[in-house]
Short mmCIF file of C-alpha atoms in Angstrom, two decimals:
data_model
loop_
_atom_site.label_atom_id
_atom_site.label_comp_id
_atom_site.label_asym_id
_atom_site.label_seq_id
_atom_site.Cartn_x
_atom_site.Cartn_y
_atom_site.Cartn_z
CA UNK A 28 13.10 3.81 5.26
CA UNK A 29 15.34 6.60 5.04
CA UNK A 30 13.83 10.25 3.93
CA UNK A 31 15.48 10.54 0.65
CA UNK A 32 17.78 8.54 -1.31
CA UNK A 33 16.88 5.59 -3.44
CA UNK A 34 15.61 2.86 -2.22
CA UNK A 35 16.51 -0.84 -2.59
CA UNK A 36 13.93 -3.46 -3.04
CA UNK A 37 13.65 -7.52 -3.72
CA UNK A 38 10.66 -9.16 -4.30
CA UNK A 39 11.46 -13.15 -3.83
CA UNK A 40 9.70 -15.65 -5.51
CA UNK A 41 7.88 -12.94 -7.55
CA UNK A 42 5.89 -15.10 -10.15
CA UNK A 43 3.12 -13.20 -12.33
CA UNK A 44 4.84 -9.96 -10.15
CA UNK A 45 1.52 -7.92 -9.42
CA UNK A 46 2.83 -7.16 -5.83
CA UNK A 47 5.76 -6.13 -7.25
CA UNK A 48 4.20 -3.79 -9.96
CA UNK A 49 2.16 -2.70 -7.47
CA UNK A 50 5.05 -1.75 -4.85
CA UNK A 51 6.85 -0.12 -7.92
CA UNK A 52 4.05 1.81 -8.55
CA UNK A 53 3.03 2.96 -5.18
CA UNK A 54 6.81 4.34 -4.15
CA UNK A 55 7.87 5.76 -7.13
CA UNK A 56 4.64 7.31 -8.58
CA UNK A 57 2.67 8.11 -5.39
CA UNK A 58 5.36 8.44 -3.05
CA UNK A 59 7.48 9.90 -5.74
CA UNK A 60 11.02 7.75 -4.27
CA UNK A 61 13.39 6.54 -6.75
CA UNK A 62 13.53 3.03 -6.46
CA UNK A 63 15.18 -0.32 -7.78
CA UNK A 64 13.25 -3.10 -7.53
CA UNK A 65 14.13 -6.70 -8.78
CA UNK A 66 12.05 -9.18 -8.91
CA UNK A 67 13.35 -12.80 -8.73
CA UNK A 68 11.34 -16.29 -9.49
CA UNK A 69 12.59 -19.43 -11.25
CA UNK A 70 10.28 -19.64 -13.77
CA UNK A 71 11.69 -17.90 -16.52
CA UNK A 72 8.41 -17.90 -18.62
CA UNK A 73 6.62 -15.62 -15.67
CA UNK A 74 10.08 -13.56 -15.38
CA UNK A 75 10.05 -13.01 -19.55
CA UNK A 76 6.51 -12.18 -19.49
CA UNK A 77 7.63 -9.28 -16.87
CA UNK A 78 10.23 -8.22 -18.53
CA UNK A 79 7.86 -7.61 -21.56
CA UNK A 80 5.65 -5.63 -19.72
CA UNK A 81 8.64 -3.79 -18.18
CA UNK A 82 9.04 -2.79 -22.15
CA UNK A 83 6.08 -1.87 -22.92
CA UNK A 84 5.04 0.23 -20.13
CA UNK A 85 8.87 1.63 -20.28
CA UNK A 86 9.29 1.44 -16.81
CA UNK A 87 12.04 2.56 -15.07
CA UNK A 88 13.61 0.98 -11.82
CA UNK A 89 12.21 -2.20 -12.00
CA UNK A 90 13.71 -5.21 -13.43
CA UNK A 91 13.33 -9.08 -13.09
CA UNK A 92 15.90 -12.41 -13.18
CA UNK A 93 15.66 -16.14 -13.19
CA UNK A 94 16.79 -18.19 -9.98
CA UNK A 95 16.80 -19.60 -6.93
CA UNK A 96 15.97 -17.58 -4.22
CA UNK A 97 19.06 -19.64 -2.59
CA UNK A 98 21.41 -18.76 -5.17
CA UNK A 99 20.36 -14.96 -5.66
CA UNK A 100 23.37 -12.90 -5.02
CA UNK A 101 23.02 -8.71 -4.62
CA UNK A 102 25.82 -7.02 -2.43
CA UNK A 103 23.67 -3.57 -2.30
CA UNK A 104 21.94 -2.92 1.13
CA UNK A 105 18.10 -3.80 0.79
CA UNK A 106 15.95 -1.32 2.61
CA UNK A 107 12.65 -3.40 1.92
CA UNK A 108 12.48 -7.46 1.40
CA UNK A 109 9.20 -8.81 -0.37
CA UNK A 110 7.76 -12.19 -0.61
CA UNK A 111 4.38 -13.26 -1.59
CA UNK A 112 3.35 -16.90 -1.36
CA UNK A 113 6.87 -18.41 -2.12
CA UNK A 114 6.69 -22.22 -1.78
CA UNK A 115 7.80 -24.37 1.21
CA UNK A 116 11.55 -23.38 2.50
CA UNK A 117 11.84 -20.73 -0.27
CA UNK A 118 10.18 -17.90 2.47
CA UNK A 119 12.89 -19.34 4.19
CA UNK A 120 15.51 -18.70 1.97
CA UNK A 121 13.81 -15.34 1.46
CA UNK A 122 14.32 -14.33 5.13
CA UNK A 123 17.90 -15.85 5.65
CA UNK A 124 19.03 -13.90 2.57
CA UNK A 125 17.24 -10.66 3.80
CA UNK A 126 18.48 -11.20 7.40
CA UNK A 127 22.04 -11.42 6.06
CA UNK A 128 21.73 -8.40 4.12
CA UNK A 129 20.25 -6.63 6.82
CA UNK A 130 17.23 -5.43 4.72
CA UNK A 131 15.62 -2.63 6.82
CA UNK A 132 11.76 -4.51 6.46
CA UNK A 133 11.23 -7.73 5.84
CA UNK A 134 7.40 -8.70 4.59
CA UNK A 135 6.65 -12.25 3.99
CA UNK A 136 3.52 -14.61 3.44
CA UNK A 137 4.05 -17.64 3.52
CA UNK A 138 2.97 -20.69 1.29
CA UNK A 139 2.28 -24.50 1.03
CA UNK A 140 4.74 -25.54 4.25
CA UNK A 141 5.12 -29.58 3.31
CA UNK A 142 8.32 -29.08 5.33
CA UNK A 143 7.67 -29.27 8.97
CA UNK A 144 4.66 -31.68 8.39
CA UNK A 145 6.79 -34.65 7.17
CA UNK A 146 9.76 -34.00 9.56
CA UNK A 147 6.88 -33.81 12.79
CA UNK A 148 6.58 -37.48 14.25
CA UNK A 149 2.55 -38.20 14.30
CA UNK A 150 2.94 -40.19 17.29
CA UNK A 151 4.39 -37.11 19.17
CA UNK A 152 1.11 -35.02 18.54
CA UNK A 153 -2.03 -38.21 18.26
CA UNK A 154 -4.28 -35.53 19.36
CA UNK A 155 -3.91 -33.74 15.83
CA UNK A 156 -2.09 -35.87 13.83
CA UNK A 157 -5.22 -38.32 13.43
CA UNK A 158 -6.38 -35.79 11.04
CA UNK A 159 -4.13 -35.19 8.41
CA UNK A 160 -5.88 -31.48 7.88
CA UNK A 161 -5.25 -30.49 11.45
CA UNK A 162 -1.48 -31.93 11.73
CA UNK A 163 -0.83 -29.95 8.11
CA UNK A 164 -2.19 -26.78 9.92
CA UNK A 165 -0.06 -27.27 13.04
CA UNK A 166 2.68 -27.67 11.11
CA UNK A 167 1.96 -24.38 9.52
CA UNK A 168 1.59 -22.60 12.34
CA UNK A 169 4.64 -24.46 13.80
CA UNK A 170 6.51 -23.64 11.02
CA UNK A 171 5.28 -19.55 11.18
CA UNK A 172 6.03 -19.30 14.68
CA UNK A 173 10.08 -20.95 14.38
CA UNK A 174 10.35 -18.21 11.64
CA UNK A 175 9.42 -15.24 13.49
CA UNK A 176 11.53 -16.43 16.91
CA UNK A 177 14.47 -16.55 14.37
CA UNK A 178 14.12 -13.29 13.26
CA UNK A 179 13.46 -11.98 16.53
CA UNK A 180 17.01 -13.64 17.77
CA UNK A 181 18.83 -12.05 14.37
CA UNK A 182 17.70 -8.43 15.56
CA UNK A 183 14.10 -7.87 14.34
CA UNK A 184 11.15 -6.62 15.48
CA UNK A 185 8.88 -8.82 14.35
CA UNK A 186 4.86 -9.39 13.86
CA UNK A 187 2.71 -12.86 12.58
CA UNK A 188 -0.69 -10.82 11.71
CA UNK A 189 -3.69 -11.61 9.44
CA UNK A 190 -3.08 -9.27 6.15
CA UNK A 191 -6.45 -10.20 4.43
CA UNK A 192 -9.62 -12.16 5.48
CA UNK A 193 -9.77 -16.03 5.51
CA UNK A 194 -12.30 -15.84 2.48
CA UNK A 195 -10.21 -14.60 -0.10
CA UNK A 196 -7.01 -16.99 0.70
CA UNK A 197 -6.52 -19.52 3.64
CA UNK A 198 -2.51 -18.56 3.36
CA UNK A 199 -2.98 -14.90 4.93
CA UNK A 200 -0.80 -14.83 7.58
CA UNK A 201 1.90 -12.36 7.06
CA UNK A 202 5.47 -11.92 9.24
CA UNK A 203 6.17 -8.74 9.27
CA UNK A 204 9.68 -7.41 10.18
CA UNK A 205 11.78 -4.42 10.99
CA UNK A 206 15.07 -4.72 11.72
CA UNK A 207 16.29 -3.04 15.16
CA UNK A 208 18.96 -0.50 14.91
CA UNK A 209 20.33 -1.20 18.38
CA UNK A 210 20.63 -4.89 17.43
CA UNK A 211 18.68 -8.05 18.53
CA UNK A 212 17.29 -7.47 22.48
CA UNK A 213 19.52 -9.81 24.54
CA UNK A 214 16.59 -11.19 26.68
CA UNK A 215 14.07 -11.56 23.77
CA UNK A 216 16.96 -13.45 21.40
CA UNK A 217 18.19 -15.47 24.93
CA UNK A 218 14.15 -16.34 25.29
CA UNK A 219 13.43 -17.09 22.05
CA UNK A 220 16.59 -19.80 22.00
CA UNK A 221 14.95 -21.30 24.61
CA UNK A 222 11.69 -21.62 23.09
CA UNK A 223 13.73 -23.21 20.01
CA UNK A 224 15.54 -25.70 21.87
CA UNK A 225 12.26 -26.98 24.08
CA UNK A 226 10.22 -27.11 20.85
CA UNK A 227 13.09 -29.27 19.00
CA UNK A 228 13.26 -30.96 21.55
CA UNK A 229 9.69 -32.18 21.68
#
């Protein structure tokens, strides 16, 4: 982030918004930064129940809308991209919005990827797919790893890593991702095209 300045934030796919109460919290009260933060979901009964507590609290910097994730338009540079258990290809939305914005870090854990699991022939993988539990987690995994070699050939540094243990949720893999100032690494992006291709390929 930079050392002063405010600082942009979007929390996709926000729901009930703790994480995004909590972020709001942490920068602006114990970092002391001046912040604004929206937080986005399509439910608007979650997103009016925010807004209420916005209200009542009398928070500053922090605000909340109704949408897609798709659909969201901001034209401000985001310095920090948020998304916590968005549904299926909304992460995905999530990090091809961020991406395009060029949001500084991107943080996103994934949820429930039906996706890749109904588009991945059974009869290419027999070995899992006999199990319908182990073909949903390879897809998941699958599905992780294209997202992370995307954002590693759009110019980011990016990380898959456990953010909690497997006892308090089974979805706690989080792709983490800072954006490189020089630009995407011509090998890595050239590498993970490859890896792309072969896989779709398969």
């Amino acid at each position: 982030f930079p050392a002063d300045g405010p600082l942009r934030i979007v929390d996709f796919g926000c729901g009930k918004s703790y994480l995004s109460f909590a972020t709001h919290y942490y920068l602006q009260h114990i970092l002391q930064r001046q912040i604004r933060l929206t937080g986005l979901d399509r439910r608007s009964d979650v997103v009016d129940q925010c807004r209420e507590i916005v209200d009542q609290l009398q928070l500053q910097g922090i605000d909340f809308a109704t949408g897609d994730i798709s659909a969201f338009d901001v034209t401000e540079h985001i310095h920090l991209t948020i998304s916590l258990h968005a549904c299926d290809t909304a992460t995905d939305d999530a990090l091809a919005i961020a991406a395009r914005r060029h949001s500084d870090v991107i943080m996103a854990v994934p949820c429930c990827q039906h996706e890749l699991a109904s588009c991945l022939p059974k009869d290419q993988q027999p070995l899992l797919s006999r199990h319908g539990i182990l073909h949903e987690r390879f897809s998941s995994l699958a599905t992780d790893a294209i997202r992370a070699a995307l954002m590693e050939c759009v110019g980011y540094r990016t990380e898959v890593v456990e953010f909690i243990d497997m006892e308090h949720t089974p979805k706690n893999l989080l792709i983490r991702a800072v954006r490189r100032t020089d630009g995407p690494e011509p090998d890595k992006s050239e590498a993970g095209r490859e890896q792309l291709r072969r896989f779709s390929e398969q």
